[in-house]
Short mmCIF file of C-alpha atoms in Angstrom, two decimals:
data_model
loop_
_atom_site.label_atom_id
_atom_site.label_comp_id
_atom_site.label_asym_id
_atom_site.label_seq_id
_atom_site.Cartn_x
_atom_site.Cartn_y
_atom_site.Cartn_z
CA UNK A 1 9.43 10.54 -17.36
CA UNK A 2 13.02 9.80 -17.87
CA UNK A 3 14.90 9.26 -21.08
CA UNK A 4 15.06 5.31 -20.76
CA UNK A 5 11.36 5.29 -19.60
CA UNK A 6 10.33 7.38 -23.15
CA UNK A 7 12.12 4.83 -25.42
CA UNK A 8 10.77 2.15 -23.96
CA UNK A 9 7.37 3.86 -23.81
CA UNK A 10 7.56 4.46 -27.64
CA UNK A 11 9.05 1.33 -28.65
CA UNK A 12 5.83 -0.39 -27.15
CA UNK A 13 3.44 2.32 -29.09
CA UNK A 14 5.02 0.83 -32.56
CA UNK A 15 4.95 -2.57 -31.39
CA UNK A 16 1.33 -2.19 -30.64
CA UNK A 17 0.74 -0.09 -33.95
CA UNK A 18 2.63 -3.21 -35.66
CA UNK A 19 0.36 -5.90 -33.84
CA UNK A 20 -2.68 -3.98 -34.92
CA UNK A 21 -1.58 -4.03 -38.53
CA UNK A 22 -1.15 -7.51 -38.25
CA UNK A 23 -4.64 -7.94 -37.25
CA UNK A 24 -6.18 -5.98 -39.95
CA UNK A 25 -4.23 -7.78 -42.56
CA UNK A 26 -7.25 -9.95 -42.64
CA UNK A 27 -8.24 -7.75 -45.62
CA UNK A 28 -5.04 -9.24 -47.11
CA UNK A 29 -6.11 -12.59 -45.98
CA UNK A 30 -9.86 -12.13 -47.29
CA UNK A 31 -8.42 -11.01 -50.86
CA UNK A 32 -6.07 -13.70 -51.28
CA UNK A 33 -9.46 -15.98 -51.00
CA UNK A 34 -11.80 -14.30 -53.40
CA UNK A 35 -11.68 -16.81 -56.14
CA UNK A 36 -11.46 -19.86 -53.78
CA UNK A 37 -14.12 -18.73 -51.93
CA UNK A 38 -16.43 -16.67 -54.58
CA UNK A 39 -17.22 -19.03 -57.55
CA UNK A 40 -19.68 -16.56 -59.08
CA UNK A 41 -19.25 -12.65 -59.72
CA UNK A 42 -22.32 -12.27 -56.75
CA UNK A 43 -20.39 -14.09 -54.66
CA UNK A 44 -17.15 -12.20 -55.30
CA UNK A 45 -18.51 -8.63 -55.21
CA UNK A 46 -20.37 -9.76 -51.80
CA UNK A 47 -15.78 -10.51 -50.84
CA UNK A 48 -15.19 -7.19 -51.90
CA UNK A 49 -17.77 -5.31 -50.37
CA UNK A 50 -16.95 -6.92 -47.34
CA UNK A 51 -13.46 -6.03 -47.20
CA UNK A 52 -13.81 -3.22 -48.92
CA UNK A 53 -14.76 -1.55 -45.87
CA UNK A 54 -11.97 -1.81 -44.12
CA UNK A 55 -9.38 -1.58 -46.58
CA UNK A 56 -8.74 2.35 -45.33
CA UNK A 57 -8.07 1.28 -41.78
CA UNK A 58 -4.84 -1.62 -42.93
CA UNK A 59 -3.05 0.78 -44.86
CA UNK A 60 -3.67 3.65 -42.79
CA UNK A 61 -2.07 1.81 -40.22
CA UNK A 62 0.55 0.86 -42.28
CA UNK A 63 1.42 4.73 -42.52
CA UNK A 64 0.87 5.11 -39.26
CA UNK A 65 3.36 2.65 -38.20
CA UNK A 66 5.96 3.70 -40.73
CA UNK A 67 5.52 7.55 -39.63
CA UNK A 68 5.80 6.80 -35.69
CA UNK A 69 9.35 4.72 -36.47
CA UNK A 70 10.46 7.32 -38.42
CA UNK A 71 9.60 9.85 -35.62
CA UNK A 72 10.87 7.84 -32.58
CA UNK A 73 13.68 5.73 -33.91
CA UNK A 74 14.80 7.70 -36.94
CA UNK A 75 18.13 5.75 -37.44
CA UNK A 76 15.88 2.59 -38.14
CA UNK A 77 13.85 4.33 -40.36
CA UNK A 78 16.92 5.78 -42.51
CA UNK A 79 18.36 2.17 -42.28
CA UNK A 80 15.59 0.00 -43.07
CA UNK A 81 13.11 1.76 -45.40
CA UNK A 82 16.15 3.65 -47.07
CA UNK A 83 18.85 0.76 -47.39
CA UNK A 84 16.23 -2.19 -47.76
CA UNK A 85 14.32 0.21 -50.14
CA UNK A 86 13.14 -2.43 -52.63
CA UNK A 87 11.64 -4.98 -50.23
CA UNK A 88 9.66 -1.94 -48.93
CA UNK A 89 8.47 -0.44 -52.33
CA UNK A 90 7.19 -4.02 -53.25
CA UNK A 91 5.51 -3.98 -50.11
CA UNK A 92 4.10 -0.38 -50.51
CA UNK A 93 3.34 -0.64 -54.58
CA UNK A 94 1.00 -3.56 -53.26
CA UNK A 95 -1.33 -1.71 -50.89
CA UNK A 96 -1.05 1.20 -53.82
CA UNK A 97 -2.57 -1.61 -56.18
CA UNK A 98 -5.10 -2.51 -53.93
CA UNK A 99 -6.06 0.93 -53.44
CA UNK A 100 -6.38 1.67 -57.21
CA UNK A 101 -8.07 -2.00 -57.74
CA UNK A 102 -11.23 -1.07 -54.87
CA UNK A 103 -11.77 1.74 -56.69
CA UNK A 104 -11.61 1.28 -60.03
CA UNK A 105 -13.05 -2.32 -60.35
CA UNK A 106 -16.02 -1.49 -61.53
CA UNK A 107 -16.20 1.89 -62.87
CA UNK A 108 -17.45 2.84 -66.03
CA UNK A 109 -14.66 2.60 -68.84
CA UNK A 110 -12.60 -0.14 -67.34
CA UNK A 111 -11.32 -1.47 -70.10
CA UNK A 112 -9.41 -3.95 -68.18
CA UNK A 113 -12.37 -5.69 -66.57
CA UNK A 114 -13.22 -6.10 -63.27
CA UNK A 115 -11.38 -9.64 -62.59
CA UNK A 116 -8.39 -8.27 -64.01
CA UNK A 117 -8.60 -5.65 -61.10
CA UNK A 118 -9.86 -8.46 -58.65
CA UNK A 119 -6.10 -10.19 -59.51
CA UNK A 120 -4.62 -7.46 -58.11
CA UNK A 121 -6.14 -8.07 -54.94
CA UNK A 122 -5.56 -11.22 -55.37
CA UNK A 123 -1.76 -9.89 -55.33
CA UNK A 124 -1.79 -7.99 -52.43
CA UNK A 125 -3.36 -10.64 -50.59
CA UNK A 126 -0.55 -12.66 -51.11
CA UNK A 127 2.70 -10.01 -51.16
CA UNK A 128 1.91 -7.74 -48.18
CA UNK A 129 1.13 -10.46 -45.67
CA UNK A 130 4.35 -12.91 -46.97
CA UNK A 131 6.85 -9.42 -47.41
CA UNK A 132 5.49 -7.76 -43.86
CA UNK A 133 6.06 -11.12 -42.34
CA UNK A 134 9.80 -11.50 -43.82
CA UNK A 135 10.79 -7.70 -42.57
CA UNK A 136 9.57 -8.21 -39.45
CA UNK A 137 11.33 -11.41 -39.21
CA UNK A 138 14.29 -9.66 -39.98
CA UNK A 139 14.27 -8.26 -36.51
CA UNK A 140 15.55 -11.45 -34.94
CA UNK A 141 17.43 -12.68 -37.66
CA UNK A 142 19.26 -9.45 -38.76
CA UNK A 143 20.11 -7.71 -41.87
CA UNK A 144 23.06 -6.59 -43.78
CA UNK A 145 23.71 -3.12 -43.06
CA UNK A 146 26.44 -1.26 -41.69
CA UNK A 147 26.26 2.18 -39.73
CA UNK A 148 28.72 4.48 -40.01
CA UNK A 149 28.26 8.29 -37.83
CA UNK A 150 31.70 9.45 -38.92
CA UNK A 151 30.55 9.88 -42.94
CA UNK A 152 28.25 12.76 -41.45
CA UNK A 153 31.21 14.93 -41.41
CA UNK A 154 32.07 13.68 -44.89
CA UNK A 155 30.46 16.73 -46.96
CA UNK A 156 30.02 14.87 -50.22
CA UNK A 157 28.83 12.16 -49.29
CA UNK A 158 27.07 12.39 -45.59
CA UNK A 159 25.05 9.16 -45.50
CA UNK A 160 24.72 7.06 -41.55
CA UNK A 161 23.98 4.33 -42.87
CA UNK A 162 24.43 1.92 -45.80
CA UNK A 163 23.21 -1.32 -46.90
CA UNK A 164 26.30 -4.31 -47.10
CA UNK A 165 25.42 -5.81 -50.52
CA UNK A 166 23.34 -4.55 -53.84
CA UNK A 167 20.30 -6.54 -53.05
CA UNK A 168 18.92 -3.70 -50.82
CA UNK A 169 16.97 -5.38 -48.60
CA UNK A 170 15.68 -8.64 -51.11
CA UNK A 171 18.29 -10.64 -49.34
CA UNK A 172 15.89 -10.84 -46.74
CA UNK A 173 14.15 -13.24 -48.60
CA UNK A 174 16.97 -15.50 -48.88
CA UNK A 175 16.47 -16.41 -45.47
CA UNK A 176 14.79 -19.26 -44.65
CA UNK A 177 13.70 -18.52 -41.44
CA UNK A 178 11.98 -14.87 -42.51
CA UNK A 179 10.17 -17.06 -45.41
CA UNK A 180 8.75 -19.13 -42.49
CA UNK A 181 7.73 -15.80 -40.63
CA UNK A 182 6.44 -14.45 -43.17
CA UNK A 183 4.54 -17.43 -44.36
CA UNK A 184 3.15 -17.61 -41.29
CA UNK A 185 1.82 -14.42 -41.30
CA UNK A 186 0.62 -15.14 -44.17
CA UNK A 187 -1.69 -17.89 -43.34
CA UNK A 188 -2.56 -16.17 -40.07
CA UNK A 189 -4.10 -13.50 -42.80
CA UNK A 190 -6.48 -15.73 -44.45
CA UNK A 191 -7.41 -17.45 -40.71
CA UNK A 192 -8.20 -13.69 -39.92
CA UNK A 193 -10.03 -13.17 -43.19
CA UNK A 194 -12.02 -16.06 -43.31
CA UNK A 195 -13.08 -15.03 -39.62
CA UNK A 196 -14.12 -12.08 -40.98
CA UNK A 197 -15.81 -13.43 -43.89
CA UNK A 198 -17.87 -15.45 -41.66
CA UNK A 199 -19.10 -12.83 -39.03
CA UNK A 200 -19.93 -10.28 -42.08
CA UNK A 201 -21.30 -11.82 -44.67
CA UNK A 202 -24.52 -13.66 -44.38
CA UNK A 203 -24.53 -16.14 -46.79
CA UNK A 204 -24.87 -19.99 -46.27
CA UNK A 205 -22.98 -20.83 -49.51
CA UNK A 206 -19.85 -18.77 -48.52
CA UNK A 207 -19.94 -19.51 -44.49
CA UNK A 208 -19.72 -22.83 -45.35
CA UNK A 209 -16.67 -23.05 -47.40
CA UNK A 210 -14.75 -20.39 -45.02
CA UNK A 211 -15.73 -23.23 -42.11
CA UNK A 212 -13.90 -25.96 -44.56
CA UNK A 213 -11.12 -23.72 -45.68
CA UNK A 214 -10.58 -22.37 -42.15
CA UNK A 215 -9.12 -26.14 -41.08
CA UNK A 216 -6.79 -25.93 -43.37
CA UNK A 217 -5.43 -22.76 -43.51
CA UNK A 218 -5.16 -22.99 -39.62
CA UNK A 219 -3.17 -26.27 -39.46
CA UNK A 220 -0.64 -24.67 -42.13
CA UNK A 221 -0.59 -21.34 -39.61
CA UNK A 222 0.30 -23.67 -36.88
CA UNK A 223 2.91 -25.41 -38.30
CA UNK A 224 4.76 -22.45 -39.78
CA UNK A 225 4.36 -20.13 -35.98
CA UNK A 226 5.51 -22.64 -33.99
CA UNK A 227 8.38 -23.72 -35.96
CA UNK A 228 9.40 -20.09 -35.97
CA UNK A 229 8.87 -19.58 -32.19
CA UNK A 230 10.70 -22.72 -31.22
CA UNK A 231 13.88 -21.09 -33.24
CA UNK A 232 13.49 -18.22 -32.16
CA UNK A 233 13.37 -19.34 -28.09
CA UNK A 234 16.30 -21.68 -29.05
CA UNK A 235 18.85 -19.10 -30.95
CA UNK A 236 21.50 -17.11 -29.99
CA UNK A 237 19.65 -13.22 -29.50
CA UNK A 238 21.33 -10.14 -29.92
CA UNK A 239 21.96 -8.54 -26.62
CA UNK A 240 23.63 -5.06 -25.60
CA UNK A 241 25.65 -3.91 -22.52
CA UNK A 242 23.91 -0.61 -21.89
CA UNK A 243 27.27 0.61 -19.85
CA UNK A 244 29.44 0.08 -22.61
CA UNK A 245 27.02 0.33 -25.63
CA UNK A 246 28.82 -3.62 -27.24
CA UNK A 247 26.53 -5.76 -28.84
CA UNK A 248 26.92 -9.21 -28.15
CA UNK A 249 25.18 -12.87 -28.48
CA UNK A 250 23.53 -14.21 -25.90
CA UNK A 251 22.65 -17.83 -26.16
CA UNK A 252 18.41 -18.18 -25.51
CA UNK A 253 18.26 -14.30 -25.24
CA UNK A 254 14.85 -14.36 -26.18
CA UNK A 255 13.58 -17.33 -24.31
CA UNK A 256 15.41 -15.10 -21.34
CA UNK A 257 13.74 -12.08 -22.31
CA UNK A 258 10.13 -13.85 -21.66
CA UNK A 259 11.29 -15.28 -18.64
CA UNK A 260 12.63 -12.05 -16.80
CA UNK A 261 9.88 -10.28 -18.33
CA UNK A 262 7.36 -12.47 -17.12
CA UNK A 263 4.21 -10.69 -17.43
CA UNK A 264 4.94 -11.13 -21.09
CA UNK A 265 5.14 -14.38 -20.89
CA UNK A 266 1.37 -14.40 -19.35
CA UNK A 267 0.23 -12.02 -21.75
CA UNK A 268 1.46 -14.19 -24.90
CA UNK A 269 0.17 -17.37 -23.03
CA UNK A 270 -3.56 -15.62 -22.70
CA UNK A 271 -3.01 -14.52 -26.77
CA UNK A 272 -2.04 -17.86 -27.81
CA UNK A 273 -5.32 -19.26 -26.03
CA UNK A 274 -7.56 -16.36 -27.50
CA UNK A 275 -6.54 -16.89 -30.84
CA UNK A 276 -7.10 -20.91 -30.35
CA UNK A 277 -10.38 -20.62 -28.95
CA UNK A 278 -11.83 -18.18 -31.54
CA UNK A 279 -10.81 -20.49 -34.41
CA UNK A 280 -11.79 -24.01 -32.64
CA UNK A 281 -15.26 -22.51 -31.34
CA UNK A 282 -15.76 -20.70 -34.95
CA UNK A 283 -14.95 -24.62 -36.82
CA UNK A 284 -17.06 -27.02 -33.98
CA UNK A 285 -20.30 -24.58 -33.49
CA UNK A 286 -22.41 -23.64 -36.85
CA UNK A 287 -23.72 -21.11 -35.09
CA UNK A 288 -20.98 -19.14 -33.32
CA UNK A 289 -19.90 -16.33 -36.15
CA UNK A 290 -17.82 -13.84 -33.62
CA UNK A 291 -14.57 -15.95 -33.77
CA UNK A 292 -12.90 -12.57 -35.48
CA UNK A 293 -13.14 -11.11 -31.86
CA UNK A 294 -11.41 -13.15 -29.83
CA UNK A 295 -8.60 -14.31 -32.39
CA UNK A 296 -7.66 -10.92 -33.23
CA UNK A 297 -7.18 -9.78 -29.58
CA UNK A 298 -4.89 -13.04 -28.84
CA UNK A 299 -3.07 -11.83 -32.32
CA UNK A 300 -2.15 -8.59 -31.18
CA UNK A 301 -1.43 -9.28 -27.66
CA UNK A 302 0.81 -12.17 -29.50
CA UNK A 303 2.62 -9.82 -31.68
CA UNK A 304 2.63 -7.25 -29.49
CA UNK A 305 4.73 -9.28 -27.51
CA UNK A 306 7.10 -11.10 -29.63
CA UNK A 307 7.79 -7.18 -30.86
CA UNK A 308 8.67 -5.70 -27.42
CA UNK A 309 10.63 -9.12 -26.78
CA UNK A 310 13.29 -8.19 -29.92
CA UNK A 311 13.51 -4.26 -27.91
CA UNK A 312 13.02 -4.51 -24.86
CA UNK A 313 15.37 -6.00 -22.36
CA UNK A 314 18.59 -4.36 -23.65
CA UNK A 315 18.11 -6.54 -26.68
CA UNK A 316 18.99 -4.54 -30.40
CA UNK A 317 15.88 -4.91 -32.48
CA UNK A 318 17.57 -4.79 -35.73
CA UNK A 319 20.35 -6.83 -35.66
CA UNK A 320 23.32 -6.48 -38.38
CA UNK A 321 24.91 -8.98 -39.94
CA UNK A 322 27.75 -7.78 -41.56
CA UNK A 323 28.78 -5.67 -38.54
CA UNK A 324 27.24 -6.47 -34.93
CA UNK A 325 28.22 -3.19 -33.40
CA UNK A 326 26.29 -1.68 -36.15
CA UNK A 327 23.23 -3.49 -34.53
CA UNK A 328 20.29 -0.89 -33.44
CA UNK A 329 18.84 -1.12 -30.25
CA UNK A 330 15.93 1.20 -28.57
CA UNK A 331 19.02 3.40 -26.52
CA UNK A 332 21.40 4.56 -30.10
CA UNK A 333 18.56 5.07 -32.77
CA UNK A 334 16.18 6.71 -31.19
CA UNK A 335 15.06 10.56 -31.66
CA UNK A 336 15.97 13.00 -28.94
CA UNK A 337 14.62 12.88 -25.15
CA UNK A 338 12.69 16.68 -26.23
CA UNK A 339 10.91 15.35 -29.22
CA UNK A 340 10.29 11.65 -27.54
CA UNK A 341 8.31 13.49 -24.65
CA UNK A 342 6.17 16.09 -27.33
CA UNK A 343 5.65 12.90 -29.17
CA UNK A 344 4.34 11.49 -25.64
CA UNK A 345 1.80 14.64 -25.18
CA UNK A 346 0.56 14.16 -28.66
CA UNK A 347 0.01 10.03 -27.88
CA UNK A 348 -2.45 10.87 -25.43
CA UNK A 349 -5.13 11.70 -27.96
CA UNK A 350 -4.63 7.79 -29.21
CA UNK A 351 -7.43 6.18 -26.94
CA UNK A 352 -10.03 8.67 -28.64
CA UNK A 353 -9.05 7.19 -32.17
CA UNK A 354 -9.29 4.21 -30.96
CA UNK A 355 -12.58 4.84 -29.77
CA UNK A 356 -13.54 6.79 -32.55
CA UNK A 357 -11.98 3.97 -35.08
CA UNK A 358 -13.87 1.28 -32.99
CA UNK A 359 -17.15 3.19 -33.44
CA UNK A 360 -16.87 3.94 -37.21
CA UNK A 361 -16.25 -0.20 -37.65
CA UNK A 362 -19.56 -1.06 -35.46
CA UNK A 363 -21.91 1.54 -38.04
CA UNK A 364 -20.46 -0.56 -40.52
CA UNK A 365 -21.56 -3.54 -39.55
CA UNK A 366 -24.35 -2.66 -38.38
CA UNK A 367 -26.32 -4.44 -41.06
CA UNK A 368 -24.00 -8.31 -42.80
CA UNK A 369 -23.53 -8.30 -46.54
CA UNK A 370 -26.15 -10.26 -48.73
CA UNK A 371 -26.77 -10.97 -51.82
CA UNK A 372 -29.56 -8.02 -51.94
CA UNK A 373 -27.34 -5.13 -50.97
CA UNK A 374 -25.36 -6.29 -54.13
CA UNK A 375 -28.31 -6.26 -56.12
CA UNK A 376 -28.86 -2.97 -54.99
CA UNK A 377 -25.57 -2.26 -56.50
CA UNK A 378 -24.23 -0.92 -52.86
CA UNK A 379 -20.78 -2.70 -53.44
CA UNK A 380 -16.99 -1.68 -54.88
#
């Protein structure tokens, strides 16, 4: 295993820990439907339940993918979650306040009441999907930061890396094309929830308004993806001379990336199809309830490749816009070749999570939501 083959190995292990918190953002998708979808407090507490089971496996995840950038490409991690620090602690103080709002819905002594805790979810259903969406976005359209080794010989002040303004990081949001992304991914959520809602709950009343909602909500997906994707294979990428270390634009870099990379190309083809066919199947058949299964493969094999598009490829991945040679790619911010191949022992054990993970969801769901295991007062 040579240096070059361990950062690319890694960089695919976070863009594969990034596509699978993508998928289980249907949770966020789910929550931002509980009123549209739950007109009565049985109906809503059958949501929540649902959900509610999986809520531990999105924001592990979310840690998860934060802790393995951190490990393998530290300089992003000290760049991004330290200079854009308040786009992340938005994003982080929602998954805290869905957290606290699961548990504490319904306990004895809420003085708040349990809708007021429902809002919150509400909240998170919204902000994580729309904020994830933007920072990701941010990986083709850059941020303002500027890296500078030299100040880690300066012994007062020995900071890498800075952010270019004082919006630290919620000029991301000023960016038309990461509100697309992110709305986009936003959307996508509630396609993936009200997949979900559908396969787990059984319940004629709710099934049926998921079907009606699920048009909608898919069409609006659609429109935002695409328009993102068509920018994205039509602008100028970020690309780096791995000789000299420049950064550089390349006109269609990442329509060229897909093309030389080929298999990609296949792979997002076959994701694009999966995720069709799971929503078309789920709206034309009353009877078909799996469309969760094959929509959330073709969405992680879709993000997993847009994410090893923006790294892989001697592309930079986190483009700066107030200094392009600042720009971090997969060669200058990642950890050292020692730790990147103990990290690459320790990644073997990820299949049997996986497996474990996969097994632990099936006992689950072994038995759909109804309105008598709420009765029964098995729910959050």
């Amino acid at each position: 295993m040579t240096y070059v083959f361990l950062q690319h190995y890694w960089w695919f292990l976070v863009s594969l820990l990034g596509a699978l918190l993508v998928f289980l953002m249907f949770v966020q998708g789910g929550n931002s439907l509980i009123f549209s979808l739950g007109h009565k407090p049985e109906e809503r507490r059958m949501l929540i339940n649902s959900t509610g089971r999986k809520w531990e496996l999105t924001f592990t995840t979310l840690v998860t993918f934060g802790g393995a950038f951190f490990a393998s490409f530290p300089l992003f991690y000290s760049t991004s979650f330290g200079g854009a620090y308040w786009l992340w602690m938005i994003i982080l103080f929602s998954f805290v306040l869905q957290a606290v709002s699961y548990e504490f819905q319904n306990k004895l002594g809420n003085f708040l009441g349990p809708k007021t805790f429902q809002w919150c979810l509400v909240l998170n259903g919204i902000l994580g999907p729309l904020l994830i969406g933007g920072a990701v976005a941010t990986f083709f359209d850059g941020s303002n930061f500027i890296i500078e080794k030299a100040s880690l010989t300066d012994g007062m002040q020995p900071i890498i890396s800075r952010w270019a303004n004082a919006s630290n990081g919620l000029d991301a949001l000023l960016d038309p094309w990461n509100l697309i992304l992110g709305f986009a991914v936003f959307f996508l959520a509630r396609v993936l929830g009200l997949l979900y809602y559908i396969n787990n709950i059984k319940d004629d009343v709710i099934e049926s308004r998921a079907t009606v909602q699920l048009v909608g909500n898919t069409i609006t997906f659609l429109i935002f993806f695409l328009a993102f994707l068509v920018h994205l294979l039509v602008k100028d990428g970020y690309a780096w001379n791995p000789e000299t270390g420049a950064i550089y634009l390349e006109p269609y870099k990442y329509l060229h990336n897909l093309l030389q990379m080929w298999y990609l190309l296949v792979v997002l083809l076959i994701g694009v199809v999966l995720v069709l066919y799971g929503i078309i199947r789920t709206i034309v058949s009353k009877t078909y309830i799996k469309g969760i299964w094959p929509t959330g493969i073709g969405v992680v094999l879709t993000v997993l490749v847009l994410l090893l598009i923006a790294g892989w490829n001697n592309t930079a991945y986190y483009p700066s816009n107030a200094d392009l040679q600042s720009s971090l790619t997969i060669a200058n911010s990642c950890s050292s070749e020692f730790t990147l191949r103990t990290m690459s022992v320790v990644s073997l054990l990820i299949p049997f999570v996986l497996a474990y993970i996969a097994y632990a969801w099936y006992s689950l769901d072994k038995k759909k939501i109804d309105k008598e295991e709420i009765a029964q007062g098995e729910s959050y």
